[in-house]
């Protein structure tokens, strides 16, 4: 069976994604740079703290996925987890965004661990919830498109924040983060409660056996599409781990245009949501697998371009165009990848007779976060080892060149193998249509077998 959400339900379901973007935006690169610069924390030490936080985050994913799959409550499988995660996230965000005058690395580490755990509790069940709202690929694309638009709109608000806070001087700093913390504390509870009340639980085939964690790795071995998808996410995680922790540093510290943060990033955030309806149409017409493969290839070819941009005000427009081009392709990835994962989970359910959406999302999150957990902090540690320190006026030529090479050339090199995996992906749109028909037929048979009360 498939559910089509009304436009109102779709908007309400997507709303938490908008607010979550305000929380996640500063975590990868901005907060580490600000803490390092303001509190004199060495980049190598900061990298070690991030590594510890992300490793803890990664190892909790399978546990939350399994517990979410096994939850049986009057509110459904996923909703209790989403509510609990949102509550914890608000607390962690406030203390991270509004640090005391003498905050230390242990302060940063403690609340980072709490925040990453809160996101795990919230996001893995939420991702599985999407799949249970509908089995139809087009409806999943519609739902993921709405969430992607919300994420981009959240990105617009985040990028515009320095311009909306007069005391910030146009820069992304702790003055801006304090305002964001107060907005998050007000809006997150409202957005989450509305989604939990007004969006249905979705449909789960109840005849399937209860998933067991011990069987998960066996299913990975027997599910070729999942192995391809895991490999892809390892490459994505590596790319994201590098770019995430260095982007703000590169803009603010190397190019010296941090006070133009809003001007640089707002266009990129506007391009994304405007292009999503077009991408959805293109994928439905030409097939999401071919479209996303070409998109990843284009993304990899664009990534090295900052190498050719010199520091100073003349870099503002080139970097604005650069991030807008990446944002255009990111909008396609954001709606395609969750939909493809839904195809992989359907493939497993046909083979195993079990609904393991939560576990599958958790294992992919484990791979992605585990990769980013090591790669991002290691990139920071490497820069620290090579003598680079944010805010310093005496960084050596070697240190500056290292920053440029790591930012411009490593990400595309690790993304290219993912393009190959997508090109050879075992599932096609035609195969997925057959899988969906088989699952719906199985669901109808089981429904007829249930005795009337």
Short mmCIF file of N, CA and C in Angstrom, two decimals, residues 304-416:
data_model
loop_
_atom_site.label_atom_id
_atom_site.label_comp_id
_atom_site.label_asym_id
_atom_site.label_seq_id
_atom_site.Cartn_x
_atom_site.Cartn_y
_atom_site.Cartn_z
N UNK A 304 37.79 20.99 -7.78
CA UNK A 304 39.15 21.55 -7.72
C UNK A 304 39.26 23.03 -8.07
N UNK A 305 38.21 23.67 -8.53
CA UNK A 305 38.30 25.02 -9.08
C UNK A 305 38.82 26.09 -8.10
N UNK A 306 38.60 25.98 -6.76
CA UNK A 306 39.14 27.00 -5.86
C UNK A 306 40.66 27.14 -5.92
N UNK A 307 41.35 26.12 -6.41
CA UNK A 307 42.80 26.21 -6.53
C UNK A 307 43.22 27.41 -7.39
N UNK A 308 42.38 27.78 -8.35
CA UNK A 308 42.71 28.83 -9.30
C UNK A 308 42.20 30.21 -8.87
N UNK A 309 41.66 30.30 -7.65
CA UNK A 309 41.12 31.56 -7.14
C UNK A 309 42.11 32.16 -6.14
N UNK A 310 42.50 33.41 -6.37
CA UNK A 310 43.47 34.09 -5.50
C UNK A 310 42.76 34.80 -4.35
N UNK A 311 43.44 34.96 -3.20
CA UNK A 311 42.83 35.64 -2.05
C UNK A 311 42.49 37.09 -2.35
N UNK A 312 41.56 37.63 -1.57
CA UNK A 312 41.18 39.03 -1.70
C UNK A 312 39.75 39.20 -2.18
N UNK A 313 39.32 40.44 -2.25
CA UNK A 313 37.93 40.74 -2.62
C UNK A 313 37.56 40.24 -4.01
N UNK A 314 38.57 40.10 -4.89
CA UNK A 314 38.27 39.63 -6.25
C UNK A 314 37.81 38.18 -6.26
N UNK A 315 37.98 37.47 -5.15
CA UNK A 315 37.58 36.06 -5.08
C UNK A 315 36.11 35.89 -4.70
N UNK A 316 35.43 36.96 -4.33
CA UNK A 316 34.05 36.86 -3.84
C UNK A 316 33.13 36.29 -4.92
N UNK A 317 33.13 36.89 -6.10
CA UNK A 317 32.22 36.44 -7.16
C UNK A 317 32.58 35.04 -7.65
N UNK A 318 33.88 34.72 -7.92
CA UNK A 318 34.19 33.34 -8.32
C UNK A 318 33.75 32.30 -7.31
N UNK A 319 33.92 32.57 -6.02
CA UNK A 319 33.52 31.59 -5.00
C UNK A 319 32.00 31.51 -4.88
N UNK A 320 31.32 32.62 -5.10
CA UNK A 320 29.86 32.60 -5.10
C UNK A 320 29.35 31.72 -6.24
N UNK A 321 29.96 31.85 -7.42
CA UNK A 321 29.57 31.01 -8.56
C UNK A 321 29.92 29.55 -8.29
N UNK A 322 31.08 29.32 -7.68
CA UNK A 322 31.54 27.96 -7.37
C UNK A 322 30.56 27.24 -6.44
N UNK A 323 30.20 27.88 -5.34
CA UNK A 323 29.28 27.25 -4.39
C UNK A 323 27.86 27.13 -4.97
N UNK A 324 27.49 28.05 -5.85
CA UNK A 324 26.18 27.94 -6.50
C UNK A 324 26.13 26.72 -7.41
N UNK A 325 27.23 26.47 -8.14
CA UNK A 325 27.29 25.29 -9.02
C UNK A 325 27.21 24.01 -8.20
N UNK A 326 27.93 23.97 -7.08
CA UNK A 326 27.86 22.79 -6.21
C UNK A 326 26.46 22.64 -5.62
N UNK A 327 25.85 23.75 -5.24
CA UNK A 327 24.50 23.70 -4.68
C UNK A 327 23.48 23.19 -5.68
N UNK A 328 23.66 23.53 -6.93
CA UNK A 328 22.76 23.06 -7.98
C UNK A 328 22.78 21.53 -8.07
N UNK A 329 23.98 20.95 -8.02
CA UNK A 329 24.10 19.49 -8.12
C UNK A 329 23.72 18.83 -6.80
N UNK A 330 24.03 19.47 -5.69
CA UNK A 330 23.67 18.91 -4.38
C UNK A 330 22.17 18.72 -4.25
N UNK A 331 21.39 19.64 -4.83
CA UNK A 331 19.93 19.51 -4.74
C UNK A 331 19.46 18.23 -5.40
N UNK A 332 20.10 17.85 -6.51
CA UNK A 332 19.76 16.60 -7.18
C UNK A 332 20.15 15.40 -6.31
N UNK A 333 21.34 15.44 -5.73
CA UNK A 333 21.80 14.33 -4.89
C UNK A 333 20.90 14.13 -3.68
N UNK A 334 20.44 15.23 -3.12
CA UNK A 334 19.66 15.15 -1.88
C UNK A 334 18.32 14.46 -2.07
N UNK A 335 17.74 14.55 -3.26
CA UNK A 335 16.46 13.87 -3.47
C UNK A 335 16.67 12.48 -4.08
N UNK A 336 17.79 12.29 -4.79
CA UNK A 336 18.00 11.01 -5.47
C UNK A 336 18.52 9.93 -4.53
N UNK A 337 19.48 10.27 -3.68
CA UNK A 337 20.14 9.25 -2.88
C UNK A 337 19.21 8.57 -1.89
N UNK A 338 18.37 9.29 -1.13
CA UNK A 338 17.43 8.57 -0.25
C UNK A 338 16.46 7.69 -1.02
N UNK A 339 16.07 8.13 -2.23
CA UNK A 339 15.15 7.33 -3.04
C UNK A 339 15.82 6.05 -3.51
N UNK A 340 17.08 6.14 -3.91
CA UNK A 340 17.83 4.95 -4.31
C UNK A 340 17.99 3.99 -3.14
N UNK A 341 18.25 4.54 -1.96
CA UNK A 341 18.36 3.68 -0.79
C UNK A 341 17.03 2.96 -0.52
N UNK A 342 15.92 3.65 -0.75
CA UNK A 342 14.63 2.99 -0.62
C UNK A 342 14.51 1.80 -1.56
N UNK A 343 15.04 1.92 -2.77
CA UNK A 343 15.05 0.80 -3.70
C UNK A 343 15.87 -0.37 -3.16
N UNK A 344 17.00 -0.06 -2.54
CA UNK A 344 17.87 -1.10 -1.96
C UNK A 344 17.16 -1.82 -0.82
N UNK A 345 16.44 -1.08 0.01
CA UNK A 345 15.73 -1.68 1.14
C UNK A 345 14.58 -2.54 0.64
N UNK A 346 13.88 -2.10 -0.40
CA UNK A 346 12.84 -2.93 -0.99
C UNK A 346 13.43 -4.24 -1.52
N UNK A 347 14.59 -4.17 -2.15
CA UNK A 347 15.26 -5.36 -2.67
C UNK A 347 15.55 -6.35 -1.54
N UNK A 348 16.00 -5.84 -0.41
CA UNK A 348 16.28 -6.72 0.74
C UNK A 348 15.00 -7.33 1.29
N UNK A 349 13.92 -6.54 1.34
CA UNK A 349 12.68 -7.06 1.90
C UNK A 349 12.12 -8.20 1.05
N UNK A 350 12.29 -8.11 -0.26
CA UNK A 350 11.86 -9.19 -1.14
C UNK A 350 12.65 -10.46 -0.85
N UNK A 351 13.94 -10.31 -0.61
CA UNK A 351 14.80 -11.47 -0.35
C UNK A 351 14.60 -12.06 1.03
N UNK A 352 14.48 -11.17 2.05
CA UNK A 352 14.49 -11.64 3.44
C UNK A 352 13.11 -11.72 4.06
N UNK A 353 12.13 -11.00 3.52
CA UNK A 353 10.82 -10.94 4.14
C UNK A 353 10.79 -10.10 5.39
N UNK A 354 11.80 -9.25 5.58
CA UNK A 354 11.88 -8.44 6.80
C UNK A 354 12.07 -6.97 6.44
N UNK A 355 11.45 -6.12 7.23
CA UNK A 355 11.59 -4.68 7.04
C UNK A 355 12.72 -4.18 7.94
N UNK A 356 13.86 -3.83 7.32
CA UNK A 356 15.02 -3.41 8.10
C UNK A 356 15.44 -1.99 7.73
N UNK A 357 14.45 -1.15 7.48
CA UNK A 357 14.76 0.22 7.04
C UNK A 357 15.63 0.95 8.04
N UNK A 358 15.26 0.88 9.33
CA UNK A 358 16.03 1.57 10.34
C UNK A 358 17.46 1.07 10.41
N UNK A 359 17.63 -0.26 10.35
CA UNK A 359 18.98 -0.82 10.42
C UNK A 359 19.79 -0.45 9.20
N UNK A 360 19.16 -0.44 8.02
CA UNK A 360 19.91 -0.11 6.81
C UNK A 360 20.36 1.34 6.84
N UNK A 361 19.47 2.22 7.27
CA UNK A 361 19.89 3.61 7.39
C UNK A 361 21.00 3.75 8.43
N UNK A 362 20.93 2.98 9.49
CA UNK A 362 21.94 3.10 10.53
C UNK A 362 23.30 2.61 10.06
N UNK A 363 23.32 1.52 9.29
CA UNK A 363 24.61 1.00 8.85
C UNK A 363 25.24 1.94 7.82
N UNK A 364 24.42 2.57 6.98
CA UNK A 364 24.96 3.54 6.04
C UNK A 364 25.43 4.79 6.77
N UNK A 365 24.67 5.20 7.78
CA UNK A 365 25.11 6.34 8.59
C UNK A 365 26.41 6.00 9.31
N UNK A 366 26.53 4.74 9.77
CA UNK A 366 27.77 4.29 10.41
C UNK A 366 28.95 4.42 9.45
N UNK A 367 28.76 3.97 8.22
CA UNK A 367 29.84 4.05 7.23
C UNK A 367 30.18 5.51 6.92
N UNK A 368 29.16 6.31 6.68
CA UNK A 368 29.40 7.71 6.34
C UNK A 368 30.04 8.47 7.48
N UNK A 369 29.44 8.34 8.67
CA UNK A 369 29.96 9.07 9.82
C UNK A 369 31.32 8.54 10.25
N UNK A 370 31.47 7.21 10.16
CA UNK A 370 32.75 6.63 10.54
C UNK A 370 33.86 7.14 9.66
N UNK A 371 33.59 7.25 8.35
CA UNK A 371 34.60 7.79 7.43
C UNK A 371 34.88 9.25 7.74
N UNK A 372 33.79 10.04 7.86
CA UNK A 372 33.96 11.45 8.16
C UNK A 372 34.61 11.66 9.52
N UNK A 373 34.30 10.75 10.46
CA UNK A 373 34.87 10.87 11.80
C UNK A 373 36.38 10.81 11.77
N UNK A 374 36.92 9.99 10.89
CA UNK A 374 38.37 9.87 10.81
C UNK A 374 38.97 10.90 9.85
N UNK A 375 38.33 11.07 8.70
CA UNK A 375 38.93 11.90 7.65
C UNK A 375 38.95 13.37 8.05
N UNK A 376 37.81 13.91 8.52
CA UNK A 376 37.77 15.32 8.90
C UNK A 376 38.76 15.68 9.98
N UNK A 377 38.72 15.01 11.13
CA UNK A 377 39.71 15.30 12.17
C UNK A 377 41.15 15.07 11.71
N UNK A 378 41.38 14.05 10.89
CA UNK A 378 42.73 13.81 10.40
C UNK A 378 43.20 14.95 9.49
N UNK A 379 42.26 15.52 8.72
CA UNK A 379 42.62 16.67 7.89
C UNK A 379 43.02 17.85 8.76
N UNK A 380 42.27 18.09 9.83
CA UNK A 380 42.64 19.16 10.76
C UNK A 380 43.98 18.88 11.43
N UNK A 381 44.14 17.61 11.87
CA UNK A 381 45.39 17.25 12.54
C UNK A 381 46.58 17.40 11.59
N UNK A 382 46.38 17.03 10.32
CA UNK A 382 47.46 17.15 9.33
C UNK A 382 47.84 18.61 9.13
N UNK A 383 46.83 19.48 9.04
CA UNK A 383 47.12 20.91 8.90
C UNK A 383 47.86 21.44 10.12
N UNK A 384 47.42 21.00 11.30
CA UNK A 384 48.13 21.42 12.52
C UNK A 384 49.56 20.92 12.54
N UNK A 385 49.78 19.69 12.12
CA UNK A 385 51.12 19.11 12.07
C UNK A 385 52.01 19.88 11.09
N UNK A 386 51.41 20.35 9.99
CA UNK A 386 52.17 21.09 8.98
C UNK A 386 52.32 22.57 9.34
N UNK A 387 51.79 22.93 10.51
CA UNK A 387 52.03 24.28 11.02
C UNK A 387 50.94 25.29 10.73
N UNK A 388 49.80 24.85 10.18
CA UNK A 388 48.75 25.82 9.87
C UNK A 388 47.89 26.07 11.11
N UNK A 389 47.64 27.35 11.40
CA UNK A 389 46.82 27.72 12.54
C UNK A 389 45.87 28.84 12.12
N UNK A 390 44.54 28.65 12.24
CA UNK A 390 43.59 29.71 11.86
C UNK A 390 43.85 30.99 12.62
N UNK A 391 43.77 32.12 11.94
CA UNK A 391 43.95 33.42 12.58
C UNK A 391 45.39 33.87 12.68
N UNK A 392 46.33 32.99 12.36
CA UNK A 392 47.75 33.34 12.47
C UNK A 392 48.19 34.11 11.22
N UNK A 393 49.05 35.10 11.43
CA UNK A 393 49.59 35.86 10.31
C UNK A 393 50.93 35.31 9.82
N UNK A 394 51.41 34.25 10.45
CA UNK A 394 52.76 33.75 10.14
C UNK A 394 52.73 32.32 9.62
N UNK A 395 51.62 31.89 9.02
CA UNK A 395 51.59 30.55 8.42
C UNK A 395 52.60 30.48 7.28
N UNK A 396 53.38 29.41 7.26
CA UNK A 396 54.41 29.25 6.23
C UNK A 396 53.80 28.95 4.87
N UNK A 397 54.61 29.11 3.83
CA UNK A 397 54.14 28.79 2.48
C UNK A 397 53.74 27.32 2.38
N UNK A 398 54.49 26.44 3.06
CA UNK A 398 54.18 25.01 3.05
C UNK A 398 52.82 24.75 3.68
N UNK A 399 52.55 25.42 4.80
CA UNK A 399 51.28 25.23 5.49
C UNK A 399 50.11 25.72 4.63
N UNK A 400 50.28 26.87 3.99
CA UNK A 400 49.22 27.42 3.14
C UNK A 400 48.98 26.53 1.92
N UNK A 401 50.05 26.06 1.30
CA UNK A 401 49.92 25.17 0.15
C UNK A 401 49.23 23.87 0.55
N UNK A 402 49.54 23.36 1.73
CA UNK A 402 48.89 22.14 2.23
C UNK A 402 47.39 22.34 2.36
N UNK A 403 46.99 23.50 2.91
CA UNK A 403 45.56 23.82 3.02
C UNK A 403 44.90 23.80 1.65
N UNK A 404 45.54 24.41 0.66
CA UNK A 404 44.97 24.51 -0.68
C UNK A 404 44.86 23.15 -1.36
N UNK A 405 45.90 22.33 -1.23
CA UNK A 405 45.89 21.02 -1.86
C UNK A 405 44.82 20.12 -1.24
N UNK A 406 44.76 20.10 0.10
CA UNK A 406 43.79 19.24 0.78
C UNK A 406 42.37 19.65 0.43
N UNK A 407 42.12 20.96 0.31
CA UNK A 407 40.77 21.42 0.04
C UNK A 407 40.36 21.22 -1.42
N UNK A 408 41.29 21.46 -2.36
CA UNK A 408 40.92 21.49 -3.78
C UNK A 408 41.03 20.14 -4.47
N UNK A 409 42.00 19.31 -4.10
CA UNK A 409 42.29 18.13 -4.91
C UNK A 409 41.95 16.79 -4.27
N UNK A 410 41.99 16.69 -2.95
CA UNK A 410 41.66 15.40 -2.34
C UNK A 410 40.19 15.03 -2.50
N UNK A 411 39.24 15.93 -2.28
CA UNK A 411 37.82 15.55 -2.40
C UNK A 411 37.43 14.97 -3.75
N UNK A 412 37.82 15.59 -4.90
CA UNK A 412 37.41 14.97 -6.18
C UNK A 412 38.07 13.63 -6.42
N UNK A 413 39.29 13.44 -5.94
CA UNK A 413 39.98 12.17 -6.14
C UNK A 413 39.24 11.02 -5.45
N UNK A 414 38.70 11.28 -4.27
CA UNK A 414 38.01 10.20 -3.54
C UNK A 414 36.56 10.03 -4.01
N UNK A 415 36.02 11.03 -4.72
CA UNK A 415 34.64 10.92 -5.20
C UNK A 415 34.54 10.15 -6.51
N UNK A 416 35.57 10.19 -7.33
CA UNK A 416 35.50 9.56 -8.66
C UNK A 416 35.18 8.06 -8.61
#
